[in-house]
mmCIF file of C-alpha atoms in Angstrom:
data_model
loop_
_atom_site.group_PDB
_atom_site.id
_atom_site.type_symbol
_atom_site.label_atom_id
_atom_site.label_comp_id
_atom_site.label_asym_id
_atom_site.label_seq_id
_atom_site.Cartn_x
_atom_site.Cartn_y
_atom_site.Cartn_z
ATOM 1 C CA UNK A 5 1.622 -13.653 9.196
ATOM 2 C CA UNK A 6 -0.737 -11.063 7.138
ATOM 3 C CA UNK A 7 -0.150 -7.566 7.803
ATOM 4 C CA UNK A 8 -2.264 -4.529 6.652
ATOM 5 C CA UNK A 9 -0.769 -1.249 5.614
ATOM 6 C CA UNK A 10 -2.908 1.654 5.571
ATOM 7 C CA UNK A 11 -1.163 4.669 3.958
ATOM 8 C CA UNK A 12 -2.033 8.345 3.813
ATOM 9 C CA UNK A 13 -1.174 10.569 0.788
ATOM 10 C CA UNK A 14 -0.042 13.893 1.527
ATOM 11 C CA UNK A 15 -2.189 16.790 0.498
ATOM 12 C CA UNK A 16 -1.265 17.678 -3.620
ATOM 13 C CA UNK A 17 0.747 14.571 -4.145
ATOM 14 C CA UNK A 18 -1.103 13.388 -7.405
ATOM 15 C CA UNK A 19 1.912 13.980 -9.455
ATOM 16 C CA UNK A 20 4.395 12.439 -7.531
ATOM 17 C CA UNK A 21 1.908 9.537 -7.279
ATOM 18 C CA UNK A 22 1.271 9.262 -11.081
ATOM 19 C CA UNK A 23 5.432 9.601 -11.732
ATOM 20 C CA UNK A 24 6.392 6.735 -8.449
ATOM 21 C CA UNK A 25 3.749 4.372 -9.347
ATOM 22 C CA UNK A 26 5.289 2.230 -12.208
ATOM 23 C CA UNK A 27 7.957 1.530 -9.029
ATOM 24 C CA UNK A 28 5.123 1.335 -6.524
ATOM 25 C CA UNK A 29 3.204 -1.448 -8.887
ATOM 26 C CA UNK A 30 6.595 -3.401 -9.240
ATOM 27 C CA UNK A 31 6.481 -4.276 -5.601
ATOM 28 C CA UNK A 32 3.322 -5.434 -5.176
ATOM 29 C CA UNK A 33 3.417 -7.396 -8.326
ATOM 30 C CA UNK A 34 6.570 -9.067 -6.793
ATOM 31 C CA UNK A 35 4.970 -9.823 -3.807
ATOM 32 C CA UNK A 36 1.832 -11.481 -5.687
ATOM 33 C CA UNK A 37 4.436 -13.490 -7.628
ATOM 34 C CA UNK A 38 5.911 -15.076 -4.535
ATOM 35 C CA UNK A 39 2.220 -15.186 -2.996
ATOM 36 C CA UNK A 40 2.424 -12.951 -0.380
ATOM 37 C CA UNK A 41 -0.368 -10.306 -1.921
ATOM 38 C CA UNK A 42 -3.700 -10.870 -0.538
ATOM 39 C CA UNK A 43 -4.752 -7.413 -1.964
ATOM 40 C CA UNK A 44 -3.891 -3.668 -2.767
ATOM 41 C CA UNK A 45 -5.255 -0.799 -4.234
ATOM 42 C CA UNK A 46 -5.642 3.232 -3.904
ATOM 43 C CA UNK A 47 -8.715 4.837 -1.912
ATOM 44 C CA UNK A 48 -9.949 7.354 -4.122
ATOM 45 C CA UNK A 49 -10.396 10.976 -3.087
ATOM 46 C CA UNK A 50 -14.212 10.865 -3.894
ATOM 47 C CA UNK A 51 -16.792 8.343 -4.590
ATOM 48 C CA UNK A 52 -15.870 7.303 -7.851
ATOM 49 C CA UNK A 53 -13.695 4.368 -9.492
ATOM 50 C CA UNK A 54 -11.596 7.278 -11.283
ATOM 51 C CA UNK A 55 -11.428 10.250 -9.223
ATOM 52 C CA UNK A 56 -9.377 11.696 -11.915
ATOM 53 C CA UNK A 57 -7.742 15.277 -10.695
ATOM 54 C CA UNK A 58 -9.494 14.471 -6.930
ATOM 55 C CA UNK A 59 -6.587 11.782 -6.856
ATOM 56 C CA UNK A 60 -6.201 9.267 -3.903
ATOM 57 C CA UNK A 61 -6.371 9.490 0.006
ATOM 58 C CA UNK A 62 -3.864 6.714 0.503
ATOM 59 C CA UNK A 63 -3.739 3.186 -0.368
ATOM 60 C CA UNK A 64 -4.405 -0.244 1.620
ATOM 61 C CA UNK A 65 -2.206 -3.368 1.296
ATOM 62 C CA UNK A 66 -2.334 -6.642 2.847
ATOM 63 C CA UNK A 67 0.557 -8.834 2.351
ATOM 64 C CA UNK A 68 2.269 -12.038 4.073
ATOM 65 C CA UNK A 69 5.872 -11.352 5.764
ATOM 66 C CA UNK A 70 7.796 -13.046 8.234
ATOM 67 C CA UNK A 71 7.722 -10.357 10.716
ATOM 68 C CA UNK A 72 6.170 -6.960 11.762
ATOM 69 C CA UNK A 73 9.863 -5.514 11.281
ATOM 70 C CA UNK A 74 10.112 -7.088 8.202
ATOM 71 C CA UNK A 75 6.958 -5.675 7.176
ATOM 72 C CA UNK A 76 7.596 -2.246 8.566
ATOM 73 C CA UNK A 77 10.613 -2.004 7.080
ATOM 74 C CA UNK A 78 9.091 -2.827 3.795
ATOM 75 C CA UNK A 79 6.447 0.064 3.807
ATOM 76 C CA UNK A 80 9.646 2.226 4.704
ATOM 77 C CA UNK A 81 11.134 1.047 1.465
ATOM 78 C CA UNK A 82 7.819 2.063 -0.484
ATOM 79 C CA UNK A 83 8.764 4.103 -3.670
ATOM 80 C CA UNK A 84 5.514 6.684 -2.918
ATOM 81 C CA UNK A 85 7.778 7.133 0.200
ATOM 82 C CA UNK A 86 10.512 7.665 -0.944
ATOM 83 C CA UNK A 87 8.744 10.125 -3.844
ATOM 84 C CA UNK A 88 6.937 12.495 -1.073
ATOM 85 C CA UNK A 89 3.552 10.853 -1.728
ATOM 86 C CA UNK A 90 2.492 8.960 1.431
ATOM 87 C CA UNK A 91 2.970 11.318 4.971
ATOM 88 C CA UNK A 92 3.019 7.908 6.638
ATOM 89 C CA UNK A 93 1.753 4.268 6.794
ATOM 90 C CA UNK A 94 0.442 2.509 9.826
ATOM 91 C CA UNK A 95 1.779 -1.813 9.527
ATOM 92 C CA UNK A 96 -0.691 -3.445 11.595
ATOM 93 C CA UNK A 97 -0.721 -7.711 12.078
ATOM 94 C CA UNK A 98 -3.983 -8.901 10.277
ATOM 95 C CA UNK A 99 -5.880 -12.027 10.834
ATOM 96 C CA UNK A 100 -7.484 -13.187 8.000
ATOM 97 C CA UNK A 101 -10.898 -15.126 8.670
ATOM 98 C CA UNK A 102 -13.169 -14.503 6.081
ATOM 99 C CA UNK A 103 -13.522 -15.429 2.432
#
C-alpha cells in the first residue's frame, strides 16, 4: 500500500538539513530503485523554487511499504530525524487514483 509522509522541520534547522541530506537523498533513491517512490521533495519556506536562507517547512513523501508499521518505522529511521531537522512526521495510508 502507498503511504504519505508529511514532515515538519523544526524552526532554524537549515543547517542540519543541508549537512543530513546526502543521507536523507540515499533513502529515497533506494526506495525509487526498488520502485516503491511515487514522489518526494522539500516544501519551501516561501514561494519560490530556491528559498535559499528561508529554507524548507518540511518535506512530503509517498512511498509503497508493506505495512503502516513498516512505514512508520521507516520515517523513524529518517536521517533529518535523527539530525534534529524534522519535529515530527505524520505516516498516513494513501490511495492513489489519479494520474
Amino acid at each position: 500500500m502507498w503511504y504519505v509522509f508529511f514532515s515538519e522541520d523544526k524552526a532554524g534547522s537549515l543547517e542540519q538539513r543541508k549537512a543530513a541530506r546526502p543521507d536523507h537523498l540515499a533513502r529515497l533513491q533506494a526506495l525509487k530503485d526498488q520502485g516503491k517512490l511515487l514522489v518526494a521533495g522539500p516544501c519551501p519556506a516561501i514561494d519560490c523554487e530556491d528559498p535559499g536562507e528561508a529554507g524548507f517547512t518540511g518535506s512530503v513523501v509517498i512511498a509503497e511499504f508493506d505495512s503502516l508499521e513498516q512505514a512508520q518505522a521507516w520515517a523513524d529511521a529518517d536521517p533529518y530525524m535523527a539530525a534534529g531537522v524534522y519535529q515530527r512526521t505524520i505516516v498516513k495510508p494513501y490511495k492513489k487514483v489519479l494520474p
